[in-house]
Each structure stands twice: as C-alpha cells, then as structure tokens.
C-alpha cells in the first residue's frame, strides 16, 4: 500500500494533438528526466489522432519501463463509432498493461479485471467509488472539479484505497461528438485536416471583452486556466491521497514534476513552487478555485484552508 505520507507522482495522457516525433520525444524525456512513478498514455480525446502516436507506442512503453515507471493505457473519453468501440474492446482484451477507463462504455468490458478510473469519469462520492472498486477498479483519479471536503470524505471512507488527484494542467471540462476546434477554422470534423495540431497547447477562446475564457482542443473543451495545487496538497496527502497527477502541457514537464516532488517532500514550500511553475509554464494563468469551493478559474492564495 502507498505510504500516505508520500504521495506518488503520476503523469496523465497527452490530451493535445502532437505529431508523432514530438509525442515520442516527450515521453523519452519523461523516462530519462522526470521523477514520476506512474504514466498513463494513449489517445483519450479523438480517435482520428491515434495514427500519429501509434507507431511509437511500443518504444515509448519500453523506454518508460526501462526507467522504472509503471505504464497504464487510456481508453477514449467518448466512443461514438464502431471502430472506436472495437478499439476499446481490443485494448481491454489484448493489453499486457493495466487499462484506465475514461468513459463508462469501457466499464462493462473491464468488470472483474484490475483497472483504473480516469478523471473524465464522474466520481463524486464514496458510494460511487466503492461500487467501482467492487467491480475491479484499484485506482481512481478524481475529477478536478471536486472540493477538498469531498475528497477528504472519500479518503476517510475508503482508507488504503488508491485515490489519485488531478493537480496540474488545463482542466478537461467537456467533450462533444462535434469538433468546435475545426469549426472555428472553417472546417468540419470529418474533414478537419488535423487542424488542432496547429495549437499544441489548445486554442484559447476570449470573451467579447477580450478576457481569456476557455481553450478548445479538438472535440474537447478545457479550462482557460491551468490548475495548480502545489500549495494545497499537504492535508490531502496526510489523509491518505496516494497519487498526484500532472497533465501534460506544452511546457517543461520534467521541471514541473521536479517542483511538485520537491513541494510534496517539503524541500520547498508551496509559494516557491508556484513561482517556479509560473516560469516553467508562462502561457497560462493559474487556478485552484474548485478545491476551495469557488469558481474553477479562481485563485485562492495561501492562508485559505483547502479542507
């Protein structure tokens, strides 16, 4: 069982469309440089993107495992086509690695098998978590919109179970069968020309007053802010949080991982970590409002309890 006094660092799947060599080299660098113990990879957002990364999956897994990291493979967040359904069935049947469900359609296939639950599945209370655990889930990454009180309630209700928390990155808010990203550039989903690849960190949206609002990522809508919980994790880890998840952004992720590890280990304080994170990822404004029962885009500074 994971020592509750030291949460493991994990890395979620890349949500954006990066070309194959960039995707491969990103994970090679994670393998060689990042103090991360668990890596979840695989296309989660749009099945049309799979052919960019698929030629490199085997070598990426080999490199990550040679570096001592455990690997989990992600399912799609929305299954709408037969070929997508077939892909999920094949993944569950054939994978030698644990599978993370990011859509309820995968749960029936995974029943009775050890598996993980991703942050795109709405697990908001202990009753839901217990039901999923009884069906074979051995790790649940909680959605980023949960307040600390709800997280603490689940940790207390299920001591020893592996809960993971989405703690860095643009938050996944919604996913659609249509592609607003393509539409914004005068294209359709069926003839998108992989236009989302032009925005490796998502396409920012602005309100009429020009203020930053949301980010489009293909069929996915994400927060305009980057969730940063580097100064909010201590009470959750003390209560038994097992893993802290970082979501890949188009920035220096090994540096981000090093800062989170240092903050979790008490080698730097949260405020110092946040200042360093701002230098590592200057493209986004930070937020932590959901954890503090405020609007998600809000920033609650030190001194306001996360519990």
PDB file of C-alpha atoms in Angstrom:
ATOM      1  CA  UNK A   1       0.000   0.000   0.000  1.00  0.00           C
ATOM      2  CA  UNK A   2       1.242   3.502  -0.821  1.00  0.00           C
ATOM      3  CA  UNK A   3       2.644   5.285   2.237  1.00  0.00           C
ATOM      4  CA  UNK A   4       0.101   8.036   2.944  1.00  0.00           C
ATOM      5  CA  UNK A   5       2.934  10.356   3.981  1.00  0.00           C
ATOM      6  CA  UNK A   6       4.458  10.324   0.495  1.00  0.00           C
ATOM      7  CA  UNK A   7       2.149  10.506  -2.482  1.00  0.00           C
ATOM      8  CA  UNK A   8       3.472   9.156  -5.783  1.00  0.00           C
ATOM      9  CA  UNK A   9       3.650  11.435  -8.803  1.00  0.00           C
ATOM     10  CA  UNK A  10       1.821  10.313 -11.944  1.00  0.00           C
ATOM     11  CA  UNK A  11       1.509  11.665 -15.462  1.00  0.00           C
ATOM     12  CA  UNK A  12      -1.766  11.596 -17.356  1.00  0.00           C
ATOM     13  CA  UNK A  13      -2.140  11.133 -21.125  1.00  0.00           C
ATOM     14  CA  UNK A  14      -1.335  13.907 -23.577  1.00  0.00           C
ATOM     15  CA  UNK A  15      -4.710  15.439 -24.425  1.00  0.00           C
ATOM     16  CA  UNK A  16      -3.443  17.520 -27.363  1.00  0.00           C
ATOM     17  CA  UNK A  17      -2.509  16.557 -30.910  1.00  0.00           C
ATOM     18  CA  UNK A  18       1.274  16.451 -31.099  1.00  0.00           C
ATOM     19  CA  UNK A  19       2.968  14.939 -34.119  1.00  0.00           C
ATOM     20  CA  UNK A  20       4.491  11.505 -33.653  1.00  0.00           C
ATOM     21  CA  UNK A  21       8.140  12.511 -33.113  1.00  0.00           C
ATOM     22  CA  UNK A  22       7.188  15.232 -30.612  1.00  0.00           C
ATOM     23  CA  UNK A  23       4.923  12.812 -28.728  1.00  0.00           C
ATOM     24  CA  UNK A  24       7.648  10.161 -28.663  1.00  0.00           C
ATOM     25  CA  UNK A  25      10.395  12.559 -27.599  1.00  0.00           C
ATOM     26  CA  UNK A  26       8.198  13.989 -24.852  1.00  0.00           C
ATOM     27  CA  UNK A  27       7.850  10.559 -23.251  1.00  0.00           C
ATOM     28  CA  UNK A  28      11.535   9.744 -23.809  1.00  0.00           C
ATOM     29  CA  UNK A  29      12.362  12.849 -21.802  1.00  0.00           C
ATOM     30  CA  UNK A  30       9.852  11.872 -19.113  1.00  0.00           C
ATOM     31  CA  UNK A  31      11.545   8.475 -18.918  1.00  0.00           C
ATOM     32  CA  UNK A  32      15.031   9.934 -18.689  1.00  0.00           C
ATOM     33  CA  UNK A  33      14.490  13.050 -16.585  1.00  0.00           C
ATOM     34  CA  UNK A  34      11.175  13.157 -14.698  1.00  0.00           C
ATOM     35  CA  UNK A  35      10.719  11.999 -11.109  1.00  0.00           C
ATOM     36  CA  UNK A  36       7.394  10.358 -11.985  1.00  0.00           C
ATOM     37  CA  UNK A  37       6.389   6.844 -10.934  1.00  0.00           C
ATOM     38  CA  UNK A  38       3.221   6.153 -12.982  1.00  0.00           C
ATOM     39  CA  UNK A  39       2.491   7.135 -16.590  1.00  0.00           C
ATOM     40  CA  UNK A  40      -0.865   6.829 -18.347  1.00  0.00           C
ATOM     41  CA  UNK A  41      -0.647   7.161 -22.099  1.00  0.00           C
ATOM     42  CA  UNK A  42      -2.799   6.639 -25.162  1.00  0.00           C
ATOM     43  CA  UNK A  43      -5.241   8.709 -27.216  1.00  0.00           C
ATOM     44  CA  UNK A  44      -8.069   9.914 -24.985  1.00  0.00           C
ATOM     45  CA  UNK A  45      -9.714  12.766 -26.898  1.00  0.00           C
ATOM     46  CA  UNK A  46     -10.104  11.907 -30.617  1.00  0.00           C
ATOM     47  CA  UNK A  47      -9.620   8.555 -32.327  1.00  0.00           C
ATOM     48  CA  UNK A  48      -8.569  10.287 -35.562  1.00  0.00           C
ATOM     49  CA  UNK A  49      -5.345  11.275 -33.830  1.00  0.00           C
ATOM     50  CA  UNK A  50      -4.280   7.729 -32.977  1.00  0.00           C
ATOM     51  CA  UNK A  51      -2.196   7.140 -36.081  1.00  0.00           C
ATOM     52  CA  UNK A  52       0.193   9.931 -35.045  1.00  0.00           C
ATOM     53  CA  UNK A  53       1.262   8.189 -31.843  1.00  0.00           C
ATOM     54  CA  UNK A  54       0.609   4.500 -32.590  1.00  0.00           C
ATOM     55  CA  UNK A  55       3.908   3.886 -34.456  1.00  0.00           C
ATOM     56  CA  UNK A  56       5.789   4.986 -31.336  1.00  0.00           C
ATOM     57  CA  UNK A  57       3.768   3.395 -28.528  1.00  0.00           C
ATOM     58  CA  UNK A  58       5.874   0.244 -28.161  1.00  0.00           C
ATOM     59  CA  UNK A  59       9.194   2.077 -27.979  1.00  0.00           C
ATOM     60  CA  UNK A  60       7.762   4.654 -25.573  1.00  0.00           C
ATOM     61  CA  UNK A  61       6.484   1.945 -23.235  1.00  0.00           C
ATOM     62  CA  UNK A  62       9.838   0.154 -23.412  1.00  0.00           C
ATOM     63  CA  UNK A  63      11.722   3.368 -22.564  1.00  0.00           C
ATOM     64  CA  UNK A  64       9.387   4.245 -19.684  1.00  0.00           C
ATOM     65  CA  UNK A  65       9.541   0.777 -18.162  1.00  0.00           C
ATOM     66  CA  UNK A  66      13.322   0.638 -18.525  1.00  0.00           C
ATOM     67  CA  UNK A  67      13.348   3.810 -16.417  1.00  0.00           C
ATOM     68  CA  UNK A  68      11.345   2.042 -13.699  1.00  0.00           C
ATOM     69  CA  UNK A  69       7.979   3.663 -14.387  1.00  0.00           C
ATOM     70  CA  UNK A  70       4.703   1.748 -14.434  1.00  0.00           C
ATOM     71  CA  UNK A  71       2.523   2.229 -17.507  1.00  0.00           C
ATOM     72  CA  UNK A  72      -1.257   2.302 -17.870  1.00  0.00           C
ATOM     73  CA  UNK A  73      -3.100   2.629 -21.192  1.00  0.00           C
ATOM     74  CA  UNK A  74      -6.050   5.005 -21.535  1.00  0.00           C
ATOM     75  CA  UNK A  75      -9.368   4.450 -23.275  1.00  0.00           C
ATOM     76  CA  UNK A  76     -11.156   7.113 -25.313  1.00  0.00           C
ATOM     77  CA  UNK A  77     -13.292   9.603 -23.425  1.00  0.00           C
ATOM     78  CA  UNK A  78     -16.172   9.345 -25.907  1.00  0.00           C
ATOM     79  CA  UNK A  79     -16.950   6.314 -28.053  1.00  0.00           C
ATOM     80  CA  UNK A  80     -19.328   7.088 -30.936  1.00  0.00           C
ATOM     81  CA  UNK A  81     -18.207   4.869 -33.830  1.00  0.00           C
ATOM     82  CA  UNK A  82     -17.948   1.115 -34.298  1.00  0.00           C
ATOM     83  CA  UNK A  83     -14.213   1.319 -34.981  1.00  0.00           C
ATOM     84  CA  UNK A  84     -13.798   3.182 -31.690  1.00  0.00           C
ATOM     85  CA  UNK A  85     -15.824   0.560 -29.865  1.00  0.00           C
ATOM     86  CA  UNK A  86     -13.719  -2.143 -31.474  1.00  0.00           C
ATOM     87  CA  UNK A  87     -10.533  -0.355 -30.427  1.00  0.00           C
ATOM     88  CA  UNK A  88     -11.648  -0.278 -26.782  1.00  0.00           C
ATOM     89  CA  UNK A  89     -12.627  -3.965 -26.896  1.00  0.00           C
ATOM     90  CA  UNK A  90      -9.278  -4.903 -28.419  1.00  0.00           C
ATOM     91  CA  UNK A  91      -7.381  -2.783 -25.897  1.00  0.00           C
ATOM     92  CA  UNK A  92      -9.105  -4.387 -22.920  1.00  0.00           C
ATOM     93  CA  UNK A  93      -8.719  -7.889 -24.361  1.00  0.00           C
ATOM     94  CA  UNK A  94      -5.138  -7.706 -25.584  1.00  0.00           C
ATOM     95  CA  UNK A  95      -3.274  -5.188 -23.420  1.00  0.00           C
ATOM     96  CA  UNK A  96      -0.495  -6.531 -21.232  1.00  0.00           C
ATOM     97  CA  UNK A  97      -0.757  -3.303 -19.231  1.00  0.00           C
ATOM     98  CA  UNK A  98      -3.487  -2.046 -16.926  1.00  0.00           C
ATOM     99  CA  UNK A  99      -6.221  -0.017 -18.618  1.00  0.00           C
ATOM    100  CA  UNK A 100      -7.657   3.308 -17.445  1.00  0.00           C
ATOM    101  CA  UNK A 101     -11.349   3.812 -18.222  1.00  0.00           C
ATOM    102  CA  UNK A 102     -12.238   7.368 -19.227  1.00  0.00           C
ATOM    103  CA  UNK A 103     -15.719   6.503 -20.479  1.00  0.00           C
ATOM    104  CA  UNK A 104     -18.466   4.365 -18.967  1.00  0.00           C
ATOM    105  CA  UNK A 105     -18.596   2.217 -22.093  1.00  0.00           C
ATOM    106  CA  UNK A 106     -15.309   0.595 -21.021  1.00  0.00           C
ATOM    107  CA  UNK A 107     -16.524  -0.418 -17.566  1.00  0.00           C
ATOM    108  CA  UNK A 108     -18.538  -3.427 -18.687  1.00  0.00           C
ATOM    109  CA  UNK A 109     -15.521  -4.802 -20.550  1.00  0.00           C
ATOM    110  CA  UNK A 110     -13.258  -4.228 -17.558  1.00  0.00           C
ATOM    111  CA  UNK A 111     -15.542  -5.708 -14.902  1.00  0.00           C
ATOM    112  CA  UNK A 112     -13.674  -8.168 -12.717  1.00  0.00           C
ATOM    113  CA  UNK A 113     -10.265  -7.122 -14.069  1.00  0.00           C
ATOM    114  CA  UNK A 114      -7.857  -4.801 -12.244  1.00  0.00           C
ATOM    115  CA  UNK A 115      -8.122  -1.388 -13.860  1.00  0.00           C
ATOM    116  CA  UNK A 116      -8.023   2.348 -13.172  1.00  0.00           C
ATOM    117  CA  UNK A 117     -10.688   5.028 -13.432  1.00  0.00           C
ATOM    118  CA  UNK A 118      -9.666   8.277 -15.126  1.00  0.00           C
ATOM    119  CA  UNK A 119     -10.629  11.844 -14.207  1.00  0.00           C
ATOM    120  CA  UNK A 120     -13.187  12.070 -17.028  1.00  0.00           C
ATOM    121  CA  UNK A 121     -15.472   9.623 -15.195  1.00  0.00           C
ATOM    122  CA  UNK A 122     -17.590  11.456 -12.625  1.00  0.00           C
ATOM    123  CA  UNK A 123     -16.685  10.001  -9.237  1.00  0.00           C
ATOM    124  CA  UNK A 124     -18.085  12.485  -6.751  1.00  0.00           C
ATOM    125  CA  UNK A 125     -18.689  10.427  -3.604  1.00  0.00           C
ATOM    126  CA  UNK A 126     -17.614   7.349  -1.670  1.00  0.00           C
ATOM    127  CA  UNK A 127     -20.659   5.318  -2.729  1.00  0.00           C
ATOM    128  CA  UNK A 128     -19.650   5.610  -6.387  1.00  0.00           C
ATOM    129  CA  UNK A 129     -16.018   4.882  -5.545  1.00  0.00           C
ATOM    130  CA  UNK A 130     -16.988   1.752  -3.588  1.00  0.00           C
ATOM    131  CA  UNK A 131     -19.130   0.500  -6.481  1.00  0.00           C
ATOM    132  CA  UNK A 132     -16.268   0.939  -8.936  1.00  0.00           C
ATOM    133  CA  UNK A 133     -13.796  -0.697  -6.553  1.00  0.00           C
ATOM    134  CA  UNK A 134     -16.121  -3.681  -6.139  1.00  0.00           C
ATOM    135  CA  UNK A 135     -16.092  -4.108  -9.940  1.00  0.00           C
ATOM    136  CA  UNK A 136     -12.283  -4.255 -10.061  1.00  0.00           C
ATOM    137  CA  UNK A 137     -11.009  -0.659 -10.016  1.00  0.00           C
ATOM    138  CA  UNK A 138      -7.810  -0.412  -7.977  1.00  0.00           C
ATOM    139  CA  UNK A 139      -7.080   3.290  -8.582  1.00  0.00           C
ATOM    140  CA  UNK A 140      -9.417   6.246  -9.139  1.00  0.00           C
ATOM    141  CA  UNK A 141      -8.189   9.599 -10.423  1.00  0.00           C
ATOM    142  CA  UNK A 142     -10.740  12.063  -9.096  1.00  0.00           C
ATOM    143  CA  UNK A 143     -12.186  14.809 -11.315  1.00  0.00           C
ATOM    144  CA  UNK A 144     -10.556  18.245 -10.940  1.00  0.00           C
ATOM    145  CA  UNK A 145     -13.840  19.955 -10.044  1.00  0.00           C
ATOM    146  CA  UNK A 146     -14.149  18.284  -6.633  1.00  0.00           C
ATOM    147  CA  UNK A 147     -13.813  20.415  -3.477  1.00  0.00           C
ATOM    148  CA  UNK A 148     -11.345  19.329  -0.818  1.00  0.00           C
ATOM    149  CA  UNK A 149     -14.137  18.414   1.612  1.00  0.00           C
ATOM    150  CA  UNK A 150     -15.487  15.791  -0.807  1.00  0.00           C
ATOM    151  CA  UNK A 151     -12.006  14.388  -1.447  1.00  0.00           C
ATOM    152  CA  UNK A 152     -11.310  14.117   2.282  1.00  0.00           C
ATOM    153  CA  UNK A 153     -14.637  12.373   2.828  1.00  0.00           C
ATOM    154  CA  UNK A 154     -13.732   9.702   0.265  1.00  0.00           C
ATOM    155  CA  UNK A 155     -10.237   9.246   1.682  1.00  0.00           C
ATOM    156  CA  UNK A 156     -11.683   8.716   5.167  1.00  0.00           C
ATOM    157  CA  UNK A 157     -14.423   6.398   3.908  1.00  0.00           C
ATOM    158  CA  UNK A 158     -12.030   4.127   1.983  1.00  0.00           C
ATOM    159  CA  UNK A 159      -8.698   4.011   3.868  1.00  0.00           C
ATOM    160  CA  UNK A 160      -5.990   2.179   1.987  1.00  0.00           C
ATOM    161  CA  UNK A 161      -7.646   2.537  -1.435  1.00  0.00           C
ATOM    162  CA  UNK A 162      -5.567   4.275  -4.102  1.00  0.00           C
ATOM    163  CA  UNK A 163      -7.041   7.676  -4.893  1.00  0.00           C
ATOM    164  CA  UNK A 164      -5.286   9.984  -7.348  1.00  0.00           C
ATOM    165  CA  UNK A 165      -5.875  13.718  -7.784  1.00  0.00           C
ATOM    166  CA  UNK A 166      -5.594  15.792 -10.969  1.00  0.00           C
ATOM    167  CA  UNK A 167      -3.269  18.525  -9.676  1.00  0.00           C
ATOM    168  CA  UNK A 168      -1.657  20.282 -12.662  1.00  0.00           C
ATOM    169  CA  UNK A 169      -2.791  21.209 -16.152  1.00  0.00           C
ATOM    170  CA  UNK A 170      -5.681  22.682 -18.070  1.00  0.00           C
ATOM    171  CA  UNK A 171      -8.800  21.024 -16.715  1.00  0.00           C
ATOM    172  CA  UNK A 172     -10.913  18.852 -19.055  1.00  0.00           C
ATOM    173  CA  UNK A 173     -14.424  20.304 -18.778  1.00  0.00           C
ATOM    174  CA  UNK A 174     -16.477  18.760 -21.591  1.00  0.00           C
ATOM    175  CA  UNK A 175     -16.270  16.601 -24.676  1.00  0.00           C
ATOM    176  CA  UNK A 176     -18.550  16.629 -27.711  1.00  0.00           C
ATOM    177  CA  UNK A 177     -19.363  14.491 -30.736  1.00  0.00           C
ATOM    178  CA  UNK A 178     -18.772  17.633 -32.807  1.00  0.00           C
ATOM    179  CA  UNK A 179     -15.474  19.482 -33.200  1.00  0.00           C
ATOM    180  CA  UNK A 180     -15.669  23.162 -32.323  1.00  0.00           C
ATOM    181  CA  UNK A 181     -11.933  23.467 -32.928  1.00  0.00           C
ATOM    182  CA  UNK A 182     -12.350  22.521 -36.599  1.00  0.00           C
ATOM    183  CA  UNK A 183     -15.485  24.641 -36.940  1.00  0.00           C
ATOM    184  CA  UNK A 184     -13.673  27.703 -35.579  1.00  0.00           C
ATOM    185  CA  UNK A 185     -11.293  27.404 -38.524  1.00  0.00           C
ATOM    186  CA  UNK A 186     -13.958  26.851 -41.177  1.00  0.00           C
ATOM    187  CA  UNK A 187     -13.672  23.070 -41.291  1.00  0.00           C
ATOM    188  CA  UNK A 188     -15.789  20.098 -40.269  1.00  0.00           C
ATOM    189  CA  UNK A 189     -14.967  17.169 -38.019  1.00  0.00           C
ATOM    190  CA  UNK A 190     -14.968  14.725 -40.953  1.00  0.00           C
ATOM    191  CA  UNK A 191     -12.629  16.967 -42.945  1.00  0.00           C
ATOM    192  CA  UNK A 192     -10.723  18.589 -40.100  1.00  0.00           C
ATOM    193  CA  UNK A 193      -7.272  18.263 -41.742  1.00  0.00           C
ATOM    194  CA  UNK A 194      -5.986  17.748 -38.173  1.00  0.00           C
ATOM    195  CA  UNK A 195      -6.119  21.495 -37.717  1.00  0.00           C
ATOM    196  CA  UNK A 196      -5.914  21.104 -33.929  1.00  0.00           C
ATOM    197  CA  UNK A 197      -2.267  20.172 -34.427  1.00  0.00           C
ATOM    198  CA  UNK A 198      -1.625  23.868 -35.047  1.00  0.00           C
ATOM    199  CA  UNK A 199      -2.428  24.503 -31.381  1.00  0.00           C
ATOM    200  CA  UNK A 200      -0.221  22.155 -29.319  1.00  0.00           C
ATOM    201  CA  UNK A 201      -1.472  23.677 -26.078  1.00  0.00           C
ATOM    202  CA  UNK A 202      -5.069  24.216 -27.208  1.00  0.00           C
ATOM    203  CA  UNK A 203      -6.856  27.112 -28.932  1.00  0.00           C
ATOM    204  CA  UNK A 204      -7.627  29.948 -26.485  1.00  0.00           C
ATOM    205  CA  UNK A 205     -11.093  31.489 -26.544  1.00  0.00           C
ATOM    206  CA  UNK A 206     -11.799  35.036 -25.429  1.00  0.00           C
ATOM    207  CA  UNK A 207     -14.986  36.751 -24.338  1.00  0.00           C
ATOM    208  CA  UNK A 208     -16.310  39.886 -26.012  1.00  0.00           C
ATOM    209  CA  UNK A 209     -14.285  41.958 -23.554  1.00  0.00           C
ATOM    210  CA  UNK A 210     -11.167  40.058 -24.746  1.00  0.00           C
ATOM    211  CA  UNK A 211     -10.656  38.280 -21.443  1.00  0.00           C
ATOM    212  CA  UNK A 212      -9.367  34.715 -21.602  1.00  0.00           C
ATOM    213  CA  UNK A 213     -12.167  32.199 -21.090  1.00  0.00           C
ATOM    214  CA  UNK A 214     -11.787  28.589 -22.281  1.00  0.00           C
ATOM    215  CA  UNK A 215      -9.497  26.518 -24.523  1.00  0.00           C
ATOM    216  CA  UNK A 216     -10.598  24.307 -27.418  1.00  0.00           C
ATOM    217  CA  UNK A 217      -8.769  21.052 -28.001  1.00  0.00           C
ATOM    218  CA  UNK A 218     -10.434  19.264 -30.881  1.00  0.00           C
ATOM    219  CA  UNK A 219     -13.740  17.892 -29.557  1.00  0.00           C
ATOM    220  CA  UNK A 220     -12.691  18.712 -26.004  1.00  0.00           C
ATOM    221  CA  UNK A 221     -13.309  21.929 -24.072  1.00  0.00           C
ATOM    222  CA  UNK A 222     -10.728  22.769 -21.431  1.00  0.00           C
ATOM    223  CA  UNK A 223     -10.241  25.457 -18.829  1.00  0.00           C
ATOM    224  CA  UNK A 224      -8.530  28.655 -19.876  1.00  0.00           C
ATOM    225  CA  UNK A 225      -6.525  28.482 -16.655  1.00  0.00           C
ATOM    226  CA  UNK A 226      -4.034  25.867 -15.550  1.00  0.00           C
ATOM    227  CA  UNK A 227      -4.930  24.028 -12.364  1.00  0.00           C
ATOM    228  CA  UNK A 228      -2.057  24.247  -9.864  1.00  0.00           C
ATOM    229  CA  UNK A 229      -2.405  22.561  -6.473  1.00  0.00           C
ATOM    230  CA  UNK A 230       1.256  22.620  -5.426  1.00  0.00           C
ATOM    231  CA  UNK A 231       0.415  24.551  -2.246  1.00  0.00           C
ATOM    232  CA  UNK A 232      -2.830  22.693  -1.443  1.00  0.00           C
ATOM    233  CA  UNK A 233      -1.872  19.032  -1.245  1.00  0.00           C
ATOM    234  CA  UNK A 234      -0.438  18.539   2.258  1.00  0.00           C
ATOM    235  CA  UNK A 235      -3.754  17.912   4.095  1.00  0.00           C
ATOM    236  CA  UNK A 236      -4.923  15.557   1.365  1.00  0.00           C
ATOM    237  CA  UNK A 237      -1.693  13.553   1.366  1.00  0.00           C
ATOM    238  CA  UNK A 238      -1.819  13.387   5.170  1.00  0.00           C
ATOM    239  CA  UNK A 239      -5.362  11.980   4.877  1.00  0.00           C
ATOM    240  CA  UNK A 240      -4.181   9.205   2.543  1.00  0.00           C
ATOM    241  CA  UNK A 241      -4.072  10.546  -1.037  1.00  0.00           C
ATOM    242  CA  UNK A 242      -1.952   8.022  -2.954  1.00  0.00           C
ATOM    243  CA  UNK A 243      -1.091   9.769  -6.202  1.00  0.00           C
ATOM    244  CA  UNK A 244      -0.819  13.295  -7.567  1.00  0.00           C
ATOM    245  CA  UNK A 245      -1.442  13.560 -11.323  1.00  0.00           C
ATOM    246  CA  UNK A 246       0.207  16.026 -13.660  1.00  0.00           C
ATOM    247  CA  UNK A 247      -1.477  16.550 -17.027  1.00  0.00           C
ATOM    248  CA  UNK A 248       0.966  17.203 -19.909  1.00  0.00           C
ATOM    249  CA  UNK A 249       1.098  20.737 -21.223  1.00  0.00           C
ATOM    250  CA  UNK A 250       3.338  22.166 -23.921  1.00  0.00           C
ATOM    251  CA  UNK A 251       5.968  23.214 -21.422  1.00  0.00           C
ATOM    252  CA  UNK A 252       8.915  21.847 -19.437  1.00  0.00           C
ATOM    253  CA  UNK A 253       7.079  18.937 -17.770  1.00  0.00           C
ATOM    254  CA  UNK A 254      10.174  17.342 -16.160  1.00  0.00           C
ATOM    255  CA  UNK A 255      10.711  20.686 -14.429  1.00  0.00           C
ATOM    256  CA  UNK A 256       7.058  20.738 -13.360  1.00  0.00           C
ATOM    257  CA  UNK A 257       7.436  17.219 -11.959  1.00  0.00           C
ATOM    258  CA  UNK A 258      10.598  18.183 -10.072  1.00  0.00           C
ATOM    259  CA  UNK A 259       8.827  21.143  -8.468  1.00  0.00           C
ATOM    260  CA  UNK A 260       5.817  19.075  -7.404  1.00  0.00           C
ATOM    261  CA  UNK A 261       8.103  16.371  -5.996  1.00  0.00           C
ATOM    262  CA  UNK A 262      10.087  18.953  -4.053  1.00  0.00           C
ATOM    263  CA  UNK A 263       6.900  20.549  -2.700  1.00  0.00           C
ATOM    264  CA  UNK A 264       5.405  17.185  -1.720  1.00  0.00           C
ATOM    265  CA  UNK A 265       8.638  16.208   0.037  1.00  0.00           C
ATOM    266  CA  UNK A 266       8.843  19.528   1.896  1.00  0.00           C
ATOM    267  CA  UNK A 267      12.106  20.584   0.254  1.00  0.00           C
ATOM    268  CA  UNK A 268      10.493  23.794  -0.994  1.00  0.00           C
ATOM    269  CA  UNK A 269       7.319  25.494   0.178  1.00  0.00           C
ATOM    270  CA  UNK A 270       4.227  25.851  -1.946  1.00  0.00           C
ATOM    271  CA  UNK A 271       4.706  29.527  -2.686  1.00  0.00           C
ATOM    272  CA  UNK A 272       8.203  28.916  -4.022  1.00  0.00           C
ATOM    273  CA  UNK A 273       6.929  26.025  -6.133  1.00  0.00           C
ATOM    274  CA  UNK A 274       4.199  28.206  -7.628  1.00  0.00           C
ATOM    275  CA  UNK A 275       6.671  30.962  -8.503  1.00  0.00           C
ATOM    276  CA  UNK A 276       8.930  28.426 -10.228  1.00  0.00           C
ATOM    277  CA  UNK A 277       5.960  26.829 -12.012  1.00  0.00           C
ATOM    278  CA  UNK A 278       4.996  30.224 -13.419  1.00  0.00           C
ATOM    279  CA  UNK A 279       8.445  30.404 -15.003  1.00  0.00           C
ATOM    280  CA  UNK A 280       8.188  26.838 -16.318  1.00  0.00           C
ATOM    281  CA  UNK A 281       4.719  27.391 -17.817  1.00  0.00           C
ATOM    282  CA  UNK A 282       4.208  31.104 -18.515  1.00  0.00           C
ATOM    283  CA  UNK A 283       1.457  30.508 -21.111  1.00  0.00           C
ATOM    284  CA  UNK A 284      -1.435  30.160 -18.653  1.00  0.00           C
ATOM    285  CA  UNK A 285      -2.908  31.848 -15.617  1.00  0.00           C
ATOM    286  CA  UNK A 286      -3.116  29.522 -12.605  1.00  0.00           C
ATOM    287  CA  UNK A 287      -6.244  28.495 -10.704  1.00  0.00           C
ATOM    288  CA  UNK A 288      -7.322  26.307  -7.795  1.00  0.00           C
ATOM    289  CA  UNK A 289     -10.862  27.529  -7.181  1.00  0.00           C
ATOM    290  CA  UNK A 290     -12.711  24.207  -7.383  1.00  0.00           C
ATOM    291  CA  UNK A 291     -10.714  22.762  -4.488  1.00  0.00           C
ATOM    292  CA  UNK A 292     -11.766  25.737  -2.362  1.00  0.00           C
ATOM    293  CA  UNK A 293     -15.468  25.580  -3.329  1.00  0.00           C
ATOM    294  CA  UNK A 294     -15.191  28.594  -5.607  1.00  0.00           C
ATOM    295  CA  UNK A 295     -15.443  29.031  -9.364  1.00  0.00           C
ATOM    296  CA  UNK A 296     -12.817  26.884 -11.039  1.00  0.00           C
ATOM    297  CA  UNK A 297     -10.943  29.815 -12.598  1.00  0.00           C
ATOM    298  CA  UNK A 298     -10.377  31.481  -9.213  1.00  0.00           C
ATOM    299  CA  UNK A 299      -7.043  31.583  -7.452  1.00  0.00           C
ATOM    300  CA  UNK A 300      -7.072  31.137  -3.679  1.00  0.00           C
ATOM    301  CA  UNK A 301      -3.792  32.184  -2.140  1.00  0.00           C
ATOM    302  CA  UNK A 302      -2.004  30.672   0.853  1.00  0.00           C
ATOM    303  CA  UNK A 303      -3.801  31.142   4.149  1.00  0.00           C
ATOM    304  CA  UNK A 304      -7.154  29.847   2.917  1.00  0.00           C
ATOM    305  CA  UNK A 305      -7.708  26.280   4.093  1.00  0.00           C
ATOM    306  CA  UNK A 306      -8.156  23.566   1.470  1.00  0.00           C
ATOM    307  CA  UNK A 307     -10.104  21.410   3.902  1.00  0.00           C
TER     308      UNK A 307
END
